[in-house]
Amino acid sequence: MAVRQMLRRSLSSEKRSPSSRTDVPKGHCAVYVAENDKKRFVIPVSYLNHPLFQELLYQAEEEFGFHHPMGGLTIPCSEDLFVDLTSRLG
């Protein structure tokens, strides 16, 4: 349930700013990653169901709740960890 709420909020933010929507292909979503300077990644929505990625979503929920400071889904981990994890998912 929490994953759906996070995604729904992230997608509703994108609806408010049309310019950010145009560079996210259908079936993907934008996430912001890193501990300090956030970097934007576009990932397939299928990643959201993977147990490893769900652990990152749980960490995001613990740190931010459902308020994400970047306006989209923010993942509180290092960029290196995120890239390593997503390379194993795809």
PDB file of N, CA, C and O in Angstrom, residues 1-80:
ATOM      1  N   MET A   1       0.822  -1.204   0.000  1.00  0.00           N
ATOM      2  CA  MET A   1       0.000   0.000   0.000  1.00  0.00           C
ATOM      3  C   MET A   1       0.853   1.251   0.000  1.00  0.00           C
ATOM      4  O   MET A   1       0.585   2.180  -0.718  1.00  0.00           O
ATOM      5  N   ALA A   2       1.924   1.276   0.789  1.00  0.00           N
ATOM      6  CA  ALA A   2       2.775   2.457   0.876  1.00  0.00           C
ATOM      7  C   ALA A   2       3.422   2.770  -0.461  1.00  0.00           C
ATOM      8  O   ALA A   2       3.543   3.932  -0.836  1.00  0.00           O
ATOM      9  N   VAL A   3       3.825   1.744  -1.200  1.00  0.00           N
ATOM     10  CA  VAL A   3       4.446   1.943  -2.509  1.00  0.00           C
ATOM     11  C   VAL A   3       3.466   2.629  -3.445  1.00  0.00           C
ATOM     12  O   VAL A   3       3.822   3.565  -4.160  1.00  0.00           O
ATOM     13  N   ARG A   4       2.234   2.185  -3.416  1.00  0.00           N
ATOM     14  CA  ARG A   4       1.220   2.790  -4.290  1.00  0.00           C
ATOM     15  C   ARG A   4       0.993   4.260  -3.946  1.00  0.00           C
ATOM     16  O   ARG A   4       0.860   5.097  -4.828  1.00  0.00           O
ATOM     17  N   GLN A   5       0.950   4.570  -2.651  1.00  0.00           N
ATOM     18  CA  GLN A   5       0.768   5.962  -2.245  1.00  0.00           C
ATOM     19  C   GLN A   5       1.943   6.817  -2.694  1.00  0.00           C
ATOM     20  O   GLN A   5       1.752   7.932  -3.173  1.00  0.00           O
ATOM     21  N   MET A   6       3.159   6.302  -2.542  1.00  0.00           N
ATOM     22  CA  MET A   6       4.345   7.060  -2.943  1.00  0.00           C
ATOM     23  C   MET A   6       4.323   7.319  -4.439  1.00  0.00           C
ATOM     24  O   MET A   6       4.602   8.423  -4.895  1.00  0.00           O
ATOM     25  N   LEU A   7       4.010   6.284  -5.206  1.00  0.00           N
ATOM     26  CA  LEU A   7       3.974   6.435  -6.651  1.00  0.00           C
ATOM     27  C   LEU A   7       2.863   7.382  -7.064  1.00  0.00           C
ATOM     28  O   LEU A   7       3.065   8.251  -7.904  1.00  0.00           O
ATOM     29  N   ARG A   8       1.704   7.245  -6.435  1.00  0.00           N
ATOM     30  CA  ARG A   8       0.574   8.111  -6.778  1.00  0.00           C
ATOM     31  C   ARG A   8       0.931   9.577  -6.534  1.00  0.00           C
ATOM     32  O   ARG A   8       0.658  10.435  -7.342  1.00  0.00           O
ATOM     33  N   ARG A   9       1.572   9.851  -5.402  1.00  0.00           N
ATOM     34  CA  ARG A   9       1.976  11.227  -5.091  1.00  0.00           C
ATOM     35  C   ARG A   9       3.007  11.724  -6.079  1.00  0.00           C
ATOM     36  O   ARG A   9       2.967  12.859  -6.512  1.00  0.00           O
ATOM     37  N   SER A  10       3.964  10.861  -6.427  1.00  0.00           N
ATOM     38  CA  SER A  10       5.000  11.248  -7.376  1.00  0.00           C
ATOM     39  C   SER A  10       4.380  11.576  -8.733  1.00  0.00           C
ATOM     40  O   SER A  10       4.708  12.569  -9.355  1.00  0.00           O
ATOM     41  N   LEU A  11       3.464  10.721  -9.176  1.00  0.00           N
ATOM     42  CA  LEU A  11       2.834  10.939 -10.469  1.00  0.00           C
ATOM     43  C   LEU A  11       1.932  12.166 -10.443  1.00  0.00           C
ATOM     44  O   LEU A  11       1.855  12.901 -11.426  1.00  0.00           O
ATOM     45  N   SER A  12       1.263  12.441  -9.326  1.00  0.00           N
ATOM     46  CA  SER A  12       0.400  13.618  -9.273  1.00  0.00           C
ATOM     47  C   SER A  12       1.240  14.892  -9.324  1.00  0.00           C
ATOM     48  O   SER A  12       0.812  15.897  -9.879  1.00  0.00           O
ATOM     49  N   SER A  13       2.457  14.867  -8.788  1.00  0.00           N
ATOM     50  CA  SER A  13       3.350  16.023  -8.885  1.00  0.00           C
ATOM     51  C   SER A  13       3.734  16.272 -10.332  1.00  0.00           C
ATOM     52  O   SER A  13       3.842  17.406 -10.773  1.00  0.00           O
ATOM     53  N   GLU A  14       3.959  15.187 -11.082  1.00  0.00           N
ATOM     54  CA  GLU A  14       4.324  15.330 -12.487  1.00  0.00           C
ATOM     55  C   GLU A  14       3.177  15.926 -13.294  1.00  0.00           C
ATOM     56  O   GLU A  14       3.400  16.661 -14.240  1.00  0.00           O
ATOM     57  N   LYS A  15       1.935  15.630 -12.924  1.00  0.00           N
ATOM     58  CA  LYS A  15       0.792  16.175 -13.644  1.00  0.00           C
ATOM     59  C   LYS A  15       0.723  17.688 -13.506  1.00  0.00           C
ATOM     60  O   LYS A  15       0.252  18.373 -14.388  1.00  0.00           O
ATOM     61  N   ARG A  16       1.231  18.202 -12.396  1.00  0.00           N
ATOM     62  CA  ARG A  16       1.190  19.644 -12.175  1.00  0.00           C
ATOM     63  C   ARG A  16       2.229  20.395 -12.999  1.00  0.00           C
ATOM     64  O   ARG A  16       2.088  21.562 -13.261  1.00  0.00           O
ATOM     65  N   SER A  17       3.309  19.749 -13.393  1.00  0.00           N
ATOM     66  CA  SER A  17       4.327  20.439 -14.185  1.00  0.00           C
ATOM     67  C   SER A  17       4.549  19.688 -15.491  1.00  0.00           C
ATOM     68  O   SER A  17       5.286  18.715 -15.543  1.00  0.00           O
ATOM     69  N   PRO A  18       3.897  20.133 -16.558  1.00  0.00           N
ATOM     70  CA  PRO A  18       3.946  19.429 -17.835  1.00  0.00           C
ATOM     71  C   PRO A  18       5.354  19.258 -18.401  1.00  0.00           C
ATOM     72  O   PRO A  18       5.636  18.288 -19.063  1.00  0.00           O
ATOM     73  N   SER A  19       6.268  20.176 -18.129  1.00  0.00           N
ATOM     74  CA  SER A  19       7.605  20.048 -18.700  1.00  0.00           C
ATOM     75  C   SER A  19       8.331  18.835 -18.143  1.00  0.00           C
ATOM     76  O   SER A  19       9.099  18.191 -18.838  1.00  0.00           O
ATOM     77  N   SER A  20       8.096  18.481 -16.871  1.00  0.00           N
ATOM     78  CA  SER A  20       8.766  17.326 -16.299  1.00  0.00           C
ATOM     79  C   SER A  20       8.165  16.016 -16.811  1.00  0.00           C
ATOM     80  O   SER A  20       8.823  15.003 -16.831  1.00  0.00           O
ATOM     81  N   ARG A  21       6.923  16.039 -17.220  1.00  0.00           N
ATOM     82  CA  ARG A  21       6.258  14.846 -17.716  1.00  0.00           C
ATOM     83  C   ARG A  21       6.784  14.410 -19.068  1.00  0.00           C
ATOM     84  O   ARG A  21       6.830  13.241 -19.372  1.00  0.00           O
ATOM     85  N   THR A  22       7.170  15.340 -19.903  1.00  0.00           N
ATOM     86  CA  THR A  22       7.508  15.031 -21.281  1.00  0.00           C
ATOM     87  C   THR A  22       8.778  14.217 -21.420  1.00  0.00           C
ATOM     88  O   THR A  22       8.936  13.516 -22.402  1.00  0.00           O
ATOM     89  N   ASP A  23       9.673  14.271 -20.457  1.00  0.00           N
ATOM     90  CA  ASP A  23      10.910  13.523 -20.603  1.00  0.00           C
ATOM     91  C   ASP A  23      10.901  12.202 -19.840  1.00  0.00           C
ATOM     92  O   ASP A  23      11.933  11.565 -19.696  1.00  0.00           O
ATOM     93  N   VAL A  24       9.737  11.760 -19.378  1.00  0.00           N
ATOM     94  CA  VAL A  24       9.604  10.462 -18.723  1.00  0.00           C
ATOM     95  C   VAL A  24       8.733   9.592 -19.619  1.00  0.00           C
ATOM     96  O   VAL A  24       7.541   9.834 -19.757  1.00  0.00           O
ATOM     97  N   PRO A  25       9.335   8.574 -20.238  1.00  0.00           N
ATOM     98  CA  PRO A  25       8.559   7.721 -21.140  1.00  0.00           C
ATOM     99  C   PRO A  25       7.468   6.945 -20.406  1.00  0.00           C
ATOM    100  O   PRO A  25       7.572   6.696 -19.202  1.00  0.00           O
ATOM    101  N   LYS A  26       6.471   6.549 -21.142  1.00  0.00           N
ATOM    102  CA  LYS A  26       5.392   5.739 -20.582  1.00  0.00           C
ATOM    103  C   LYS A  26       5.989   4.460 -19.992  1.00  0.00           C
ATOM    104  O   LYS A  26       6.891   3.861 -20.568  1.00  0.00           O
ATOM    105  N   GLY A  27       5.500   4.070 -18.824  1.00  0.00           N
ATOM    106  CA  GLY A  27       6.005   2.873 -18.169  1.00  0.00           C
ATOM    107  C   GLY A  27       7.237   3.120 -17.321  1.00  0.00           C
ATOM    108  O   GLY A  27       7.861   2.189 -16.831  1.00  0.00           O
ATOM    109  N   HIS A  28       7.600   4.393 -17.130  1.00  0.00           N
ATOM    110  CA  HIS A  28       8.758   4.776 -16.325  1.00  0.00           C
ATOM    111  C   HIS A  28       8.345   5.838 -15.315  1.00  0.00           C
ATOM    112  O   HIS A  28       7.287   6.443 -15.446  1.00  0.00           O
ATOM    113  N   CYS A  29       9.193   6.064 -14.329  1.00  0.00           N
ATOM    114  CA  CYS A  29       8.968   7.166 -13.405  1.00  0.00           C
ATOM    115  C   CYS A  29      10.317   7.765 -13.026  1.00  0.00           C
ATOM    116  O   CYS A  29      11.351   7.108 -13.122  1.00  0.00           O
ATOM    117  N   ALA A  30      10.282   9.018 -12.640  1.00  0.00           N
ATOM    118  CA  ALA A  30      11.500   9.716 -12.230  1.00  0.00           C
ATOM    119  C   ALA A  30      11.675   9.578 -10.730  1.00  0.00           C
ATOM    120  O   ALA A  30      10.708   9.663  -9.975  1.00  0.00           O
ATOM    121  N   VAL A  31      12.913   9.332 -10.312  1.00  0.00           N
ATOM    122  CA  VAL A  31      13.249   9.299  -8.890  1.00  0.00           C
ATOM    123  C   VAL A  31      14.486  10.156  -8.684  1.00  0.00           C
ATOM    124  O   VAL A  31      15.285  10.351  -9.599  1.00  0.00           O
ATOM    125  N   TYR A  32      14.608  10.692  -7.482  1.00  0.00           N
ATOM    126  CA  TYR A  32      15.775  11.502  -7.119  1.00  0.00           C
ATOM    127  C   TYR A  32      16.587  10.710  -6.117  1.00  0.00           C
ATOM    128  O   TYR A  32      16.046  10.168  -5.152  1.00  0.00           O
ATOM    129  N   VAL A  33      17.893  10.649  -6.360  1.00  0.00           N
ATOM    130  CA  VAL A  33      18.765   9.780  -5.569  1.00  0.00           C
ATOM    131  C   VAL A  33      19.978  10.550  -5.084  1.00  0.00           C
ATOM    132  O   VAL A  33      20.506  11.401  -5.796  1.00  0.00           O
ATOM    133  N   ALA A  34      20.417  10.224  -3.900  1.00  0.00           N
ATOM    134  CA  ALA A  34      21.677  10.668  -3.292  1.00  0.00           C
ATOM    135  C   ALA A  34      21.380  11.247  -1.934  1.00  0.00           C
ATOM    136  O   ALA A  34      20.240  11.568  -1.599  1.00  0.00           O
ATOM    137  N   GLU A  35      22.416  11.344  -1.164  1.00  0.00           N
ATOM    138  CA  GLU A  35      22.248  11.816   0.195  1.00  0.00           C
ATOM    139  C   GLU A  35      22.283  13.342   0.273  1.00  0.00           C
ATOM    140  O   GLU A  35      21.590  13.927   1.079  1.00  0.00           O
ATOM    141  N   ASN A  36      23.048  13.997  -0.572  1.00  0.00           N
ATOM    142  CA  ASN A  36      23.133  15.458  -0.527  1.00  0.00           C
ATOM    143  C   ASN A  36      22.608  16.083  -1.808  1.00  0.00           C
ATOM    144  O   ASN A  36      21.495  16.566  -1.852  1.00  0.00           O
ATOM    145  N   ASP A  37      23.412  16.087  -2.857  1.00  0.00           N
ATOM    146  CA  ASP A  37      22.983  16.637  -4.140  1.00  0.00           C
ATOM    147  C   ASP A  37      22.187  15.579  -4.882  1.00  0.00           C
ATOM    148  O   ASP A  37      22.733  14.570  -5.313  1.00  0.00           O
ATOM    149  N   LYS A  38      20.898  15.810  -5.000  1.00  0.00           N
ATOM    150  CA  LYS A  38      20.013  14.812  -5.600  1.00  0.00           C
ATOM    151  C   LYS A  38      20.213  14.753  -7.107  1.00  0.00           C
ATOM    152  O   LYS A  38      20.278  15.776  -7.779  1.00  0.00           O
ATOM    153  N   LYS A  39      20.305  13.540  -7.630  1.00  0.00           N
ATOM    154  CA  LYS A  39      20.409  13.323  -9.068  1.00  0.00           C
ATOM    155  C   LYS A  39      19.147  12.605  -9.526  1.00  0.00           C
ATOM    156  O   LYS A  39      18.656  11.699  -8.856  1.00  0.00           O
ATOM    157  N   ARG A  40      18.622  12.999 -10.666  1.00  0.00           N
ATOM    158  CA  ARG A  40      17.373  12.450 -11.183  1.00  0.00           C
ATOM    159  C   ARG A  40      17.662  11.254 -12.089  1.00  0.00           C
ATOM    160  O   ARG A  40      18.499  11.320 -12.976  1.00  0.00           O
ATOM    161  N   PHE A  41      16.941  10.161 -11.850  1.00  0.00           N
ATOM    162  CA  PHE A  41      17.011   8.966 -12.681  1.00  0.00           C
ATOM    163  C   PHE A  41      15.615   8.633 -13.162  1.00  0.00           C
ATOM    164  O   PHE A  41      14.638   8.859 -12.448  1.00  0.00           O
ATOM    165  N   VAL A  42      15.511   8.086 -14.353  1.00  0.00           N
ATOM    166  CA  VAL A  42      14.237   7.604 -14.879  1.00  0.00           C
ATOM    167  C   VAL A  42      14.338   6.083 -14.912  1.00  0.00           C
ATOM    168  O   VAL A  42      15.239   5.527 -15.540  1.00  0.00           O
ATOM    169  N   ILE A  43      13.419   5.435 -14.208  1.00  0.00           N
ATOM    170  CA  ILE A  43      13.469   3.979 -14.074  1.00  0.00           C
ATOM    171  C   ILE A  43      12.173   3.350 -14.571  1.00  0.00           C
ATOM    172  O   ILE A  43      11.123   3.994 -14.557  1.00  0.00           O
ATOM    173  N   PRO A  44      12.228   2.094 -14.999  1.00  0.00           N
ATOM    174  CA  PRO A  44      10.985   1.391 -15.355  1.00  0.00           C
ATOM    175  C   PRO A  44      10.134   1.184 -14.107  1.00  0.00           C
ATOM    176  O   PRO A  44      10.663   0.892 -13.031  1.00  0.00           O
ATOM    177  N   VAL A  45       8.821   1.324 -14.232  1.00  0.00           N
ATOM    178  CA  VAL A  45       7.946   1.123 -13.074  1.00  0.00           C
ATOM    179  C   VAL A  45       8.003  -0.313 -12.575  1.00  0.00           C
ATOM    180  O   VAL A  45       7.697  -0.576 -11.414  1.00  0.00           O
ATOM    181  N   SER A  46       8.437  -1.246 -13.394  1.00  0.00           N
ATOM    182  CA  SER A  46       8.560  -2.643 -12.961  1.00  0.00           C
ATOM    183  C   SER A  46       9.543  -2.790 -11.808  1.00  0.00           C
ATOM    184  O   SER A  46       9.418  -3.719 -10.999  1.00  0.00           O
ATOM    185  N   TYR A  47      10.507  -1.882 -11.682  1.00  0.00           N
ATOM    186  CA  TYR A  47      11.455  -1.926 -10.565  1.00  0.00           C
ATOM    187  C   TYR A  47      10.742  -1.772  -9.222  1.00  0.00           C
ATOM    188  O   TYR A  47      11.212  -2.274  -8.210  1.00  0.00           O
ATOM    189  N   LEU A  48       9.628  -1.072  -9.202  1.00  0.00           N
ATOM    190  CA  LEU A  48       8.929  -0.793  -7.952  1.00  0.00           C
ATOM    191  C   LEU A  48       8.435  -2.051  -7.250  1.00  0.00           C
ATOM    192  O   LEU A  48       8.234  -2.046  -6.041  1.00  0.00           O
ATOM    193  N   ASN A  49       8.263  -3.126  -7.989  1.00  0.00           N
ATOM    194  CA  ASN A  49       7.785  -4.376  -7.398  1.00  0.00           C
ATOM    195  C   ASN A  49       8.909  -5.303  -6.957  1.00  0.00           C
ATOM    196  O   ASN A  49       8.650  -6.315  -6.313  1.00  0.00           O
ATOM    197  N   HIS A  50      10.136  -4.993  -7.303  1.00  0.00           N
ATOM    198  CA  HIS A  50      11.257  -5.862  -6.958  1.00  0.00           C
ATOM    199  C   HIS A  50      11.602  -5.717  -5.467  1.00  0.00           C
ATOM    200  O   HIS A  50      11.666  -4.597  -4.953  1.00  0.00           O
ATOM    201  N   PRO A  51      11.826  -6.840  -4.764  1.00  0.00           N
ATOM    202  CA  PRO A  51      12.111  -6.776  -3.324  1.00  0.00           C
ATOM    203  C   PRO A  51      13.298  -5.880  -2.957  1.00  0.00           C
ATOM    204  O   PRO A  51      13.241  -5.171  -1.947  1.00  0.00           O
ATOM    205  N   LEU A  52      14.355  -5.879  -3.745  1.00  0.00           N
ATOM    206  CA  LEU A  52      15.499  -5.005  -3.441  1.00  0.00           C
ATOM    207  C   LEU A  52      15.109  -3.533  -3.548  1.00  0.00           C
ATOM    208  O   LEU A  52      15.493  -2.715  -2.718  1.00  0.00           O
ATOM    209  N   PHE A  53      14.349  -3.195  -4.566  1.00  0.00           N
ATOM    210  CA  PHE A  53      13.931  -1.803  -4.738  1.00  0.00           C
ATOM    211  C   PHE A  53      12.909  -1.421  -3.669  1.00  0.00           C
ATOM    212  O   PHE A  53      12.896  -0.283  -3.197  1.00  0.00           O
ATOM    213  N   GLN A  54      12.071  -2.367  -3.273  1.00  0.00           N
ATOM    214  CA  GLN A  54      11.095  -2.068  -2.235  1.00  0.00           C
ATOM    215  C   GLN A  54      11.770  -1.735  -0.908  1.00  0.00           C
ATOM    216  O   GLN A  54      11.250  -0.943  -0.127  1.00  0.00           O
ATOM    217  N   GLU A  55      12.943  -2.296  -0.677  1.00  0.00           N
ATOM    218  CA  GLU A  55      13.695  -1.929   0.529  1.00  0.00           C
ATOM    219  C   GLU A  55      14.100  -0.452   0.466  1.00  0.00           C
ATOM    220  O   GLU A  55      14.026   0.263   1.466  1.00  0.00           O
ATOM    221  N   LEU A  56      14.501   0.023  -0.709  1.00  0.00           N
ATOM    222  CA  LEU A  56      14.810   1.447  -0.861  1.00  0.00           C
ATOM    223  C   LEU A  56      13.566   2.303  -0.647  1.00  0.00           C
ATOM    224  O   LEU A  56      13.640   3.371  -0.037  1.00  0.00           O
ATOM    225  N   LEU A  57      12.430   1.822  -1.142  1.00  0.00           N
ATOM    226  CA  LEU A  57      11.179   2.561  -0.952  1.00  0.00           C
ATOM    227  C   LEU A  57      10.805   2.629   0.529  1.00  0.00           C
ATOM    228  O   LEU A  57      10.312   3.655   0.996  1.00  0.00           O
ATOM    229  N   TYR A  58      11.055   1.556   1.247  1.00  0.00           N
ATOM    230  CA  TYR A  58      10.790   1.552   2.680  1.00  0.00           C
ATOM    231  C   TYR A  58      11.676   2.587   3.382  1.00  0.00           C
ATOM    232  O   TYR A  58      11.211   3.335   4.242  1.00  0.00           O
ATOM    233  N   GLN A  59      12.948   2.658   2.993  1.00  0.00           N
ATOM    234  CA  GLN A  59      13.855   3.649   3.572  1.00  0.00           C
ATOM    235  C   GLN A  59      13.381   5.064   3.259  1.00  0.00           C
ATOM    236  O   GLN A  59      13.445   5.952   4.110  1.00  0.00           O
ATOM    237  N   ALA A  60      12.888   5.266   2.041  1.00  0.00           N
ATOM    238  CA  ALA A  60      12.367   6.584   1.653  1.00  0.00           C
ATOM    239  C   ALA A  60      11.154   6.941   2.501  1.00  0.00           C
ATOM    240  O   ALA A  60      11.014   8.081   2.956  1.00  0.00           O
ATOM    241  N   GLU A  61      10.282   5.970   2.734  1.00  0.00           N
ATOM    242  CA  GLU A  61       9.098   6.210   3.563  1.00  0.00           C
ATOM    243  C   GLU A  61       9.507   6.558   4.993  1.00  0.00           C
ATOM    244  O   GLU A  61       8.945   7.463   5.612  1.00  0.00           O
ATOM    245  N   GLU A  62      10.498   5.842   5.522  1.00  0.00           N
ATOM    246  CA  GLU A  62      10.966   6.102   6.884  1.00  0.00           C
ATOM    247  C   GLU A  62      11.562   7.504   7.015  1.00  0.00           C
ATOM    248  O   GLU A  62      11.347   8.189   8.011  1.00  0.00           O
ATOM    249  N   GLU A  63      12.308   7.927   6.004  1.00  0.00           N
ATOM    250  CA  GLU A  63      12.975   9.224   6.090  1.00  0.00           C
ATOM    251  C   GLU A  63      12.065  10.398   5.751  1.00  0.00           C
ATOM    252  O   GLU A  63      12.101  11.426   6.409  1.00  0.00           O
ATOM    253  N   PHE A  64      11.253  10.248   4.705  1.00  0.00           N
ATOM    254  CA  PHE A  64      10.468  11.375   4.208  1.00  0.00           C
ATOM    255  C   PHE A  64       8.968  11.242   4.444  1.00  0.00           C
ATOM    256  O   PHE A  64       8.230  12.193   4.220  1.00  0.00           O
ATOM    257  N   GLY A  65       8.488  10.061   4.817  1.00  0.00           N
ATOM    258  CA  GLY A  65       7.051   9.849   4.852  1.00  0.00           C
ATOM    259  C   GLY A  65       6.533   9.931   3.425  1.00  0.00           C
ATOM    260  O   GLY A  65       7.141   9.368   2.523  1.00  0.00           O
ATOM    261  N   PHE A  66       5.461  10.666   3.236  1.00  0.00           N
ATOM    262  CA  PHE A  66       4.948  10.828   1.878  1.00  0.00           C
ATOM    263  C   PHE A  66       5.156  12.252   1.367  1.00  0.00           C
ATOM    264  O   PHE A  66       4.575  12.661   0.381  1.00  0.00           O
ATOM    265  N   HIS A  67       6.011  12.995   2.048  1.00  0.00           N
ATOM    266  CA  HIS A  67       6.385  14.335   1.587  1.00  0.00           C
ATOM    267  C   HIS A  67       7.815  14.263   1.080  1.00  0.00           C
ATOM    268  O   HIS A  67       8.746  14.041   1.841  1.00  0.00           O
ATOM    269  N   HIS A  68       7.977  14.430  -0.220  1.00  0.00           N
ATOM    270  CA  HIS A  68       9.305  14.343  -0.822  1.00  0.00           C
ATOM    271  C   HIS A  68       9.754  15.734  -1.242  1.00  0.00           C
ATOM    272  O   HIS A  68       9.095  16.382  -2.050  1.00  0.00           O
ATOM    273  N   PRO A  69      10.856  16.198  -0.702  1.00  0.00           N
ATOM    274  CA  PRO A  69      11.293  17.578  -0.905  1.00  0.00           C
ATOM    275  C   PRO A  69      11.577  17.953  -2.363  1.00  0.00           C
ATOM    276  O   PRO A  69      11.485  19.111  -2.720  1.00  0.00           O
ATOM    277  N   MET A  70      11.886  16.980  -3.196  1.00  0.00           N
ATOM    278  CA  MET A  70      12.186  17.283  -4.593  1.00  0.00           C
ATOM    279  C   MET A  70      10.928  17.318  -5.453  1.00  0.00           C
ATOM    280  O   MET A  70      10.993  17.604  -6.631  1.00  0.00           O
ATOM    281  N   GLY A  71       9.778  16.996  -4.864  1.00  0.00           N
ATOM    282  CA  GLY A  71       8.538  16.995  -5.629  1.00  0.00           C
ATOM    283  C   GLY A  71       8.265  15.655  -6.291  1.00  0.00           C
ATOM    284  O   GLY A  71       7.188  15.401  -6.764  1.00  0.00           O
ATOM    285  N   GLY A  72       9.252  14.795  -6.318  1.00  0.00           N
ATOM    286  CA  GLY A  72       9.100  13.450  -6.860  1.00  0.00           C
ATOM    287  C   GLY A  72       9.602  12.460  -5.831  1.00  0.00           C
ATOM    288  O   GLY A  72       9.980  12.833  -4.720  1.00  0.00           O
ATOM    289  N   LEU A  73       9.616  11.221  -6.176  1.00  0.00           N
ATOM    290  CA  LEU A  73      10.072  10.175  -5.266  1.00  0.00           C
ATOM    291  C   LEU A  73      11.566  10.351  -5.000  1.00  0.00           C
ATOM    292  O   LEU A  73      12.368  10.380  -5.923  1.00  0.00           O
ATOM    293  N   THR A  74      11.933  10.496  -3.724  1.00  0.00           N
ATOM    294  CA  THR A  74      13.326  10.700  -3.333  1.00  0.00           C
ATOM    295  C   THR A  74      13.829   9.467  -2.607  1.00  0.00           C
ATOM    296  O   THR A  74      13.215   9.026  -1.629  1.00  0.00           O
ATOM    297  N   ILE A  75      14.923   8.906  -3.089  1.00  0.00           N
ATOM    298  CA  ILE A  75      15.509   7.704  -2.509  1.00  0.00           C
ATOM    299  C   ILE A  75      16.750   8.113  -1.706  1.00  0.00           C
ATOM    300  O   ILE A  75      17.704   8.640  -2.273  1.00  0.00           O
ATOM    301  N   PRO A  76      16.753   7.869  -0.396  1.00  0.00           N
ATOM    302  CA  PRO A  76      17.872   8.301   0.451  1.00  0.00           C
ATOM    303  C   PRO A  76      19.006   7.273   0.497  1.00  0.00           C
ATOM    304  O   PRO A  76      19.160   6.531   1.460  1.00  0.00           O
ATOM    305  N   CYS A  77      19.767   7.193  -0.574  1.00  0.00           N
ATOM    306  CA  CYS A  77      20.935   6.304  -0.590  1.00  0.00           C
ATOM    307  C   CYS A  77      21.985   6.936  -1.492  1.00  0.00           C
ATOM    308  O   CYS A  77      21.711   7.911  -2.193  1.00  0.00           O
ATOM    309  N   SER A  78      23.165   6.373  -1.491  1.00  0.00           N
ATOM    310  CA  SER A  78      24.211   6.920  -2.350  1.00  0.00           C
ATOM    311  C   SER A  78      23.897   6.610  -3.809  1.00  0.00           C
ATOM    312  O   SER A  78      23.224   5.619  -4.123  1.00  0.00           O
ATOM    313  N   GLU A  79      24.393   7.446  -4.673  1.00  0.00           N
ATOM    314  CA  GLU A  79      24.195   7.234  -6.103  1.00  0.00           C
ATOM    315  C   GLU A  79      24.833   5.918  -6.543  1.00  0.00           C
ATOM    316  O   GLU A  79      24.255   5.180  -7.344  1.00  0.00           O
ATOM    317  N   ASP A  80      26.012   5.599  -6.004  1.00  0.00           N
ATOM    318  CA  ASP A  80      26.698   4.351  -6.357  1.00  0.00           C
ATOM    319  C   ASP A  80      25.861   3.127  -5.997  1.00  0.00           C
ATOM    320  O   ASP A  80      25.750   2.182  -6.775  1.00  0.00           O
TER     321      ASP A  80
END
